[in-house]
Amino acid sequence: MCGIFGTINGSDAAPVLLDGLGRLDYRGYDSAGLAVLDKTIAVRKLGGSVDALASLIRVRPAEGRVGIAHTRWATHGAATSENAHPHVFDGIAVVHNGVIENHDAIRTRLQQDGHEFQTSTDSEVLPHLISHHRRRGQSAVVAVQSALGEVHGSYAVAVLMEDIPDLLIAGRRGSPLVVGHDEDGGYIASDPAALAGYCAQYAALGEGALALVARGAVLVMDQTGAAETPRWQQVPSLTTVRRTGAGAHMAAELAEIPAAVAATLAAADRRVGRTGLEAGGTVLLTACGSSRHAAAIGAHWLEHWAGVPTRVEIASELLHRPTLLAEAAHLVALSQSGETADTLAVVRMAAAASVPTAAIVNVAHSQMAREAGTVWPTLAGAEQAVAATKSFASQLAVLARLSLDVAEARGTLSPVEAVFRRRALERLPSWLGQVLDGVDHDALSEAVKVLARARTALAIGRDIGAEIAAEAALKLAELAYLPTLAVPAGELKHGPIALLEPGVPVIAILIHGPTLAKQVVSLEEVAARGAGLILIGDDAALTATHGIAALRLPLPPVADAVAWAALPLGVGVIVQRLAMMTALARGLNPDRPRNLAKSVTVE
Ligand code: F6R
């Protein structure tokens, strides 16, 4: 996490840095800061957003034509202005993304040499360590190399030094960092999309690489210190949009779901050749958070349509199960950002074990897209709210389509049936538009009121419904800070039923099918304990619950041929919207919930 931006282009640096940070605040927004150089280094930083930093700079301008900046997601130390980056010591300013695992040992050693520290953050040791090497006679570049060579863990850094005003130094290992230049300027950023409008091309730094960034030129050295020819790539066009107001991003991104699904399905249509999953053996799906919930739904589809044995594992847990991974016939990783450290680590582990890898990924220029053997893209466009919405729907679209393609290749679906089902998927975007437009606003507002005043809640479902219940619980917890326990409905009576009492709402996901009758029994059990029920599902399923007192949020009717994919997607849209509205009703900003970041680049 954390976003880094650096510029040296002869113009006033602060506005450029603020613009860059604004494009990177999805990586963390606990605190923000910048350092600019005009003979001496001026630092402005605070615990707060990039907008707050911009306001600070309006009151206390910072002048200089070269600078580095940072937006933070705290790993070590609270989100305070002292802990915000840049950290400066001895005329050396550093911004850092990553985790320095041996920072305590480095700090103790430097303290014995007389260094005094202002914070307990891992990052603060970097300017001290660089200064330590410089004081021992090393040149600026060699001192940075030496310092980074002593660090265990991951880093992306940008360094600005008072006595070298015409150079920025960038380095990375583990965390992403790119560099770019045009005729007049040089730039550093955590994400190439942040460079749009500043330079046409960027180069992603390799593991352990160092770059010297000057006006109009960049020199890259590999981890051995040897000069390396950068691999220049086109800077992606700017896809982020400035929106103000609580929930403005999430509301817009929910509304974009039909277009995102349509674009994703169209891309799947252009795919040629077999997927590889039809070869037989277990398919292992891995992801984190909402992406894992999409994977879990996809697993049901792959098994149902193609008869492929499918497992879903949380990426951070799969890292401890090398045998499970090594025995998989295929690993499929799902990630919106393509940067999630745990998921990326599993992709690397699978590649090392010679397990074929594929990634369902939204950010086309991401590390995961570069490293996976095959990429099945989601074309959701930039997702700026922290919570996954249109990327989740697009992942489901890819998985639905993939299930049919694998089924056809394995012969569990005839070619005619496969074509029919594929064409039926094309109805998804317009139907999802109806889900968004046709929701019963009174029932939705009532459900929001119930959830907004609750202290805890439960979300239940069976089969695919249980996976969507998990998504509902995640979203209510992260956005509305409502502790919500997701329980497969059949498990309720094995413990969680003890939580039920009046005032504890239970959200039940209902999709018609063989498990419905059993779920109705669970609902009776819930109703008998006086807990309020919020039922979300299709008409047929809701009709079966007719005798039970509940708030009902029905989906619009959908053609049978596509209902299997449409209903999970539709219920997903409603639970995400419900969570967003509950957050707003509690006075929270669902776009930027506390303690979170859009891109989780630390394990
Ligand atoms: C929840 C949410 C997160 C992400 C998770 C994985 O609303 O957005 O749980 O799904 O952090 O991120 P990606 O998909 O980028 O790997």
mmCIF file of N, CA and C in Angstrom, residues 506-590:
data_model
loop_
_atom_site.group_PDB
_atom_site.id
_atom_site.type_symbol
_atom_site.label_atom_id
_atom_site.label_comp_id
_atom_site.label_asym_id
_atom_site.label_seq_id
_atom_site.Cartn_x
_atom_site.Cartn_y
_atom_site.Cartn_z
ATOM 1 N N VAL A 506 -31.312 -10.109 10.607
ATOM 2 C CA VAL A 506 -30.721 -11.214 9.856
ATOM 3 C C VAL A 506 -31.038 -10.988 8.380
ATOM 4 N N ILE A 507 -29.978 -10.854 7.592
ATOM 5 C CA ILE A 507 -30.159 -10.716 6.143
ATOM 6 C C ILE A 507 -30.107 -12.122 5.570
ATOM 7 N N ALA A 508 -31.131 -12.496 4.835
ATOM 8 C CA ALA A 508 -31.126 -13.845 4.232
ATOM 9 C C ALA A 508 -31.120 -13.712 2.721
ATOM 10 N N ILE A 509 -30.171 -14.411 2.096
ATOM 11 C CA ILE A 509 -30.065 -14.415 0.640
ATOM 12 C C ILE A 509 -30.825 -15.637 0.135
ATOM 13 N N LEU A 510 -31.784 -15.400 -0.728
ATOM 14 C CA LEU A 510 -32.646 -16.496 -1.184
ATOM 15 C C LEU A 510 -32.638 -16.577 -2.701
ATOM 16 N N ILE A 511 -32.184 -17.724 -3.194
ATOM 17 C CA ILE A 511 -32.205 -17.943 -4.646
ATOM 18 C C ILE A 511 -32.945 -19.256 -4.857
ATOM 19 N N HIS A 512 -33.972 -19.229 -5.707
ATOM 20 C CA HIS A 512 -34.780 -20.442 -5.823
ATOM 21 C C HIS A 512 -33.924 -21.605 -6.324
ATOM 22 N N GLY A 513 -34.259 -22.792 -5.875
ATOM 23 C CA GLY A 513 -33.467 -23.970 -6.230
ATOM 24 C C GLY A 513 -33.683 -25.039 -5.186
ATOM 25 N N PRO A 514 -32.930 -26.138 -5.297
ATOM 26 C CA PRO A 514 -33.181 -27.292 -4.431
ATOM 27 C C PRO A 514 -33.006 -27.009 -2.930
ATOM 28 N N THR A 515 -32.235 -25.979 -2.572
ATOM 29 C CA THR A 515 -31.989 -25.767 -1.138
ATOM 30 C C THR A 515 -33.029 -24.834 -0.499
ATOM 31 N N LEU A 516 -33.941 -24.333 -1.314
ATOM 32 C CA LEU A 516 -34.846 -23.293 -0.808
ATOM 33 C C LEU A 516 -35.706 -23.794 0.359
ATOM 34 N N ALA A 517 -36.270 -25.004 0.210
ATOM 35 C CA ALA A 517 -37.171 -25.499 1.248
ATOM 36 C C ALA A 517 -36.442 -25.559 2.592
ATOM 37 N N LYS A 518 -35.199 -26.000 2.558
ATOM 38 C CA LYS A 518 -34.443 -26.094 3.811
ATOM 39 C C LYS A 518 -34.181 -24.706 4.384
ATOM 40 N N GLN A 519 -33.958 -23.754 3.489
ATOM 41 C CA GLN A 519 -33.665 -22.423 3.996
ATOM 42 C C GLN A 519 -34.902 -21.788 4.626
ATOM 43 N N VAL A 520 -36.061 -22.129 4.078
ATOM 44 C CA VAL A 520 -37.295 -21.589 4.666
ATOM 45 C C VAL A 520 -37.402 -22.063 6.118
ATOM 46 N N VAL A 521 -36.998 -23.308 6.367
ATOM 47 C CA VAL A 521 -37.026 -23.824 7.747
ATOM 48 C C VAL A 521 -36.105 -22.958 8.627
ATOM 49 N N SER A 522 -34.910 -22.641 8.125
ATOM 50 C CA SER A 522 -33.994 -21.790 8.916
ATOM 51 C C SER A 522 -34.626 -20.438 9.207
ATOM 52 N N LEU A 523 -35.336 -19.909 8.213
ATOM 53 C CA LEU A 523 -35.956 -18.595 8.414
ATOM 54 C C LEU A 523 -37.030 -18.662 9.495
ATOM 55 N N GLU A 524 -37.774 -19.756 9.518
ATOM 56 C CA GLU A 524 -38.795 -19.939 10.567
ATOM 57 C C GLU A 524 -38.107 -19.915 11.934
ATOM 58 N N GLU A 525 -36.952 -20.583 11.996
ATOM 59 C CA GLU A 525 -36.219 -20.642 13.270
ATOM 60 C C GLU A 525 -35.771 -19.243 13.698
ATOM 61 N N VAL A 526 -35.344 -18.458 12.720
ATOM 62 C CA VAL A 526 -34.915 -17.082 13.023
ATOM 63 C C VAL A 526 -36.114 -16.266 13.498
ATOM 64 N N ALA A 527 -37.216 -16.353 12.741
ATOM 65 C CA ALA A 527 -38.411 -15.566 13.079
ATOM 66 C C ALA A 527 -38.930 -15.941 14.465
ATOM 67 N N ALA A 528 -38.834 -17.219 14.816
ATOM 68 C CA ALA A 528 -39.336 -17.676 16.120
ATOM 69 C C ALA A 528 -38.552 -17.044 17.266
ATOM 70 N N ARG A 529 -37.348 -16.570 17.004
ATOM 71 C CA ARG A 529 -36.534 -15.949 18.067
ATOM 72 C C ARG A 529 -36.648 -14.424 18.059
ATOM 73 N N GLY A 530 -37.587 -13.919 17.300
ATOM 74 C CA GLY A 530 -37.874 -12.480 17.338
ATOM 75 C C GLY A 530 -36.872 -11.617 16.601
ATOM 76 N N ALA A 531 -35.888 -12.210 15.900
ATOM 77 C CA ALA A 531 -34.909 -11.404 15.150
ATOM 78 C C ALA A 531 -35.579 -10.895 13.863
ATOM 79 N N GLY A 532 -35.287 -9.663 13.474
ATOM 80 C CA GLY A 532 -35.895 -9.094 12.262
ATOM 81 C C GLY A 532 -35.241 -9.669 11.017
ATOM 82 N N LEU A 533 -36.038 -10.004 10.029
ATOM 83 C CA LEU A 533 -35.494 -10.598 8.803
ATOM 84 C C LEU A 533 -35.536 -9.620 7.641
ATOM 85 N N ILE A 534 -34.448 -9.582 6.891
ATOM 86 C CA ILE A 534 -34.415 -8.833 5.628
ATOM 87 C C ILE A 534 -34.130 -9.876 4.553
ATOM 88 N N LEU A 535 -35.099 -10.112 3.692
ATOM 89 C CA LEU A 535 -34.946 -11.166 2.682
ATOM 90 C C LEU A 535 -34.616 -10.535 1.333
ATOM 91 N N ILE A 536 -33.550 -11.028 0.698
ATOM 92 C CA ILE A 536 -33.163 -10.522 -0.623
ATOM 93 C C ILE A 536 -33.115 -11.711 -1.568
ATOM 94 N N GLY A 537 -33.871 -11.650 -2.646
ATOM 95 C CA GLY A 537 -33.837 -12.791 -3.552
ATOM 96 C C GLY A 537 -34.807 -12.629 -4.705
ATOM 97 N N ASP A 538 -34.968 -13.708 -5.446
ATOM 98 C CA ASP A 538 -35.871 -13.649 -6.602
ATOM 99 C C ASP A 538 -37.307 -13.888 -6.140
ATOM 100 N N ASP A 539 -38.225 -13.585 -7.026
ATOM 101 C CA ASP A 539 -39.647 -13.618 -6.679
ATOM 102 C C ASP A 539 -40.094 -14.996 -6.215
ATOM 103 N N ALA A 540 -39.663 -16.031 -6.960
ATOM 104 C CA ALA A 540 -40.094 -17.388 -6.618
ATOM 105 C C ALA A 540 -39.629 -17.737 -5.211
ATOM 106 N N ALA A 541 -38.421 -17.366 -4.895
ATOM 107 C CA ALA A 541 -37.893 -17.691 -3.566
ATOM 108 C C ALA A 541 -38.624 -16.891 -2.494
ATOM 109 N N LEU A 542 -38.865 -15.623 -2.758
ATOM 110 C CA LEU A 542 -39.531 -14.791 -1.741
ATOM 111 C C LEU A 542 -40.971 -15.246 -1.528
ATOM 112 N N THR A 543 -41.618 -15.724 -2.603
ATOM 113 C CA THR A 543 -43.000 -16.209 -2.466
ATOM 114 C C THR A 543 -43.038 -17.403 -1.508
ATOM 115 N N ALA A 544 -42.013 -18.239 -1.563
ATOM 116 C CA ALA A 544 -41.979 -19.422 -0.689
ATOM 117 C C ALA A 544 -41.875 -19.045 0.787
ATOM 118 N N THR A 545 -41.508 -17.777 1.068
ATOM 119 C CA THR A 545 -41.361 -17.352 2.474
ATOM 120 C C THR A 545 -42.560 -16.517 2.914
ATOM 121 N N HIS A 546 -43.621 -16.625 2.135
ATOM 122 C CA HIS A 546 -44.765 -15.729 2.296
ATOM 123 C C HIS A 546 -45.275 -15.615 3.735
ATOM 124 N N GLY A 547 -45.302 -16.744 4.430
ATOM 125 C CA GLY A 547 -45.902 -16.745 5.771
ATOM 126 C C GLY A 547 -45.005 -16.141 6.844
ATOM 127 N N ILE A 548 -43.789 -15.744 6.490
ATOM 128 C CA ILE A 548 -42.844 -15.277 7.511
ATOM 129 C C ILE A 548 -42.799 -13.748 7.498
ATOM 130 N N ALA A 549 -42.873 -13.144 8.692
ATOM 131 C CA ALA A 549 -42.821 -11.676 8.760
ATOM 132 C C ALA A 549 -41.402 -11.232 8.417
ATOM 133 N N ALA A 550 -41.289 -10.391 7.401
ATOM 134 C CA ALA A 550 -39.947 -9.966 6.980
ATOM 135 C C ALA A 550 -40.042 -8.772 6.065
ATOM 136 N N LEU A 551 -38.924 -8.046 5.990
ATOM 137 C CA LEU A 551 -38.781 -7.003 4.964
ATOM 138 C C LEU A 551 -38.277 -7.707 3.710
ATOM 139 N N ARG A 552 -38.873 -7.405 2.565
ATOM 140 C CA ARG A 552 -38.489 -8.150 1.352
ATOM 141 C C ARG A 552 -37.912 -7.221 0.281
ATOM 142 N N LEU A 553 -36.777 -7.628 -0.273
ATOM 143 C CA LEU A 553 -36.173 -6.879 -1.385
ATOM 144 C C LEU A 553 -36.090 -7.817 -2.584
ATOM 145 N N PRO A 554 -37.132 -7.791 -3.439
ATOM 146 C CA PRO A 554 -37.159 -8.742 -4.558
ATOM 147 C C PRO A 554 -36.357 -8.263 -5.769
ATOM 148 N N LEU A 555 -35.836 -9.222 -6.521
ATOM 149 C CA LEU A 555 -35.163 -8.913 -7.789
ATOM 150 C C LEU A 555 -36.206 -8.918 -8.899
ATOM 151 N N PRO A 556 -35.963 -8.184 -9.988
ATOM 152 C CA PRO A 556 -36.898 -8.244 -11.115
ATOM 153 C C PRO A 556 -36.884 -9.639 -11.764
ATOM 154 N N PRO A 557 -37.956 -10.005 -12.475
ATOM 155 C CA PRO A 557 -37.971 -11.316 -13.135
ATOM 156 C C PRO A 557 -36.833 -11.420 -14.149
ATOM 157 N N VAL A 558 -36.351 -12.634 -14.345
ATOM 158 C CA VAL A 558 -35.243 -12.843 -15.281
ATOM 159 C C VAL A 558 -35.483 -14.134 -16.055
ATOM 160 N N ALA A 559 -35.020 -14.168 -17.310
ATOM 161 C CA ALA A 559 -35.224 -15.363 -18.143
ATOM 162 C C ALA A 559 -34.517 -16.562 -17.522
ATOM 163 N N ASP A 560 -35.159 -17.727 -17.608
ATOM 164 C CA ASP A 560 -34.603 -18.947 -17.016
ATOM 165 C C ASP A 560 -33.186 -19.235 -17.519
ATOM 166 N N ALA A 561 -32.976 -18.979 -18.825
ATOM 167 C CA ALA A 561 -31.693 -19.369 -19.438
ATOM 168 C C ALA A 561 -30.495 -18.696 -18.781
ATOM 169 N N VAL A 562 -30.724 -17.555 -18.133
ATOM 170 C CA VAL A 562 -29.589 -16.813 -17.562
ATOM 171 C C VAL A 562 -29.728 -16.622 -16.046
ATOM 172 N N ALA A 563 -30.831 -17.133 -15.506
ATOM 173 C CA ALA A 563 -31.097 -16.893 -14.073
ATOM 174 C C ALA A 563 -29.952 -17.400 -13.189
ATOM 175 N N TRP A 564 -29.333 -18.519 -13.570
ATOM 176 C CA TRP A 564 -28.266 -19.098 -12.733
ATOM 177 C C TRP A 564 -27.135 -18.097 -12.482
ATOM 178 N N ALA A 565 -26.820 -17.279 -13.502
ATOM 179 C CA ALA A 565 -25.750 -16.286 -13.338
ATOM 180 C C ALA A 565 -26.313 -14.954 -12.847
ATOM 181 N N ALA A 566 -27.505 -14.609 -13.358
ATOM 182 C CA ALA A 566 -28.057 -13.288 -13.065
ATOM 183 C C ALA A 566 -28.413 -13.131 -11.584
ATOM 184 N N LEU A 567 -29.019 -14.145 -11.001
ATOM 185 C CA LEU A 567 -29.516 -13.958 -9.632
ATOM 186 C C LEU A 567 -28.382 -13.702 -8.629
ATOM 187 N N PRO A 568 -27.289 -14.490 -8.667
ATOM 188 C CA PRO A 568 -26.186 -14.148 -7.746
ATOM 189 C C PRO A 568 -25.638 -12.734 -7.985
ATOM 190 N N LEU A 569 -25.517 -12.366 -9.259
ATOM 191 C CA LEU A 569 -25.034 -11.012 -9.563
ATOM 192 C C LEU A 569 -25.995 -9.957 -9.020
ATOM 193 N N GLY A 570 -27.290 -10.180 -9.242
ATOM 194 C CA GLY A 570 -28.311 -9.204 -8.817
ATOM 195 C C GLY A 570 -28.344 -9.057 -7.310
ATOM 196 N N VAL A 571 -28.284 -10.183 -6.592
ATOM 197 C CA VAL A 571 -28.310 -10.107 -5.134
ATOM 198 C C VAL A 571 -27.041 -9.420 -4.640
ATOM 199 N N GLY A 572 -25.930 -9.688 -5.331
ATOM 200 C CA GLY A 572 -24.670 -9.027 -4.970
ATOM 201 C C GLY A 572 -24.803 -7.512 -5.064
ATOM 202 N N VAL A 573 -25.425 -7.036 -6.132
ATOM 203 C CA VAL A 573 -25.611 -5.587 -6.310
ATOM 204 C C VAL A 573 -26.435 -5.023 -5.143
ATOM 205 N N ILE A 574 -27.488 -5.751 -4.768
ATOM 206 C CA ILE A 574 -28.362 -5.210 -3.710
ATOM 207 C C ILE A 574 -27.647 -5.187 -2.364
ATOM 208 N N VAL A 575 -26.891 -6.238 -2.036
ATOM 209 C CA VAL A 575 -26.229 -6.203 -0.721
ATOM 210 C C VAL A 575 -25.146 -5.113 -0.687
ATOM 211 N N GLN A 576 -24.489 -4.898 -1.810
ATOM 212 C CA GLN A 576 -23.460 -3.845 -1.824
ATOM 213 C C GLN A 576 -24.103 -2.463 -1.657
ATOM 214 N N ARG A 577 -25.228 -2.286 -2.315
ATOM 215 C CA ARG A 577 -25.915 -0.995 -2.206
ATOM 216 C C ARG A 577 -26.444 -0.781 -0.789
ATOM 217 N N LEU A 578 -26.974 -1.850 -0.209
ATOM 218 C CA LEU A 578 -27.493 -1.784 1.157
ATOM 219 C C LEU A 578 -26.379 -1.365 2.120
ATOM 220 N N ALA A 579 -25.202 -1.947 1.953
ATOM 221 C CA ALA A 579 -24.076 -1.620 2.836
ATOM 222 C C ALA A 579 -23.664 -0.161 2.638
ATOM 223 N N MET A 580 -23.636 0.282 1.385
ATOM 224 C CA MET A 580 -23.256 1.672 1.121
ATOM 225 C C MET A 580 -24.249 2.625 1.794
ATOM 226 N N MET A 581 -25.554 2.320 1.634
ATOM 227 C CA MET A 581 -26.574 3.216 2.195
ATOM 228 C C MET A 581 -26.567 3.174 3.727
ATOM 229 N N THR A 582 -26.254 2.020 4.291
ATOM 230 C CA THR A 582 -26.187 1.930 5.756
ATOM 231 C C THR A 582 -25.025 2.783 6.261
ATOM 232 N N ALA A 583 -23.910 2.727 5.543
ATOM 233 C CA ALA A 583 -22.763 3.568 5.925
ATOM 234 C C ALA A 583 -23.170 5.039 5.891
ATOM 235 N N LEU A 584 -23.835 5.444 4.810
ATOM 236 C CA LEU A 584 -24.239 6.849 4.683
ATOM 237 C C LEU A 584 -25.205 7.226 5.808
ATOM 238 N N ALA A 585 -26.141 6.308 6.108
ATOM 239 C CA ALA A 585 -27.119 6.594 7.176
ATOM 240 C C ALA A 585 -26.415 6.732 8.523
ATOM 241 N N ARG A 586 -25.259 6.115 8.676
ATOM 242 C CA ARG A 586 -24.494 6.244 9.927
ATOM 243 C C ARG A 586 -23.519 7.420 9.877
ATOM 244 N N GLY A 587 -23.604 8.203 8.821
ATOM 245 C CA GLY A 587 -22.742 9.382 8.722
ATOM 246 C C GLY A 587 -21.316 9.052 8.302
ATOM 247 N N LEU A 588 -21.128 7.915 7.671
ATOM 248 C CA LEU A 588 -19.776 7.501 7.262
ATOM 249 C C LEU A 588 -19.591 7.687 5.767
ATOM 250 N N ASN A 589 -18.337 7.778 5.347
ATOM 251 C CA ASN A 589 -18.044 7.878 3.917
ATOM 252 C C ASN A 589 -17.647 6.495 3.388
ATOM 253 N N PRO A 590 -18.557 5.817 2.668
ATOM 254 C CA PRO A 590 -18.229 4.467 2.219
ATOM 255 C C PRO A 590 -17.084 4.419 1.208
#
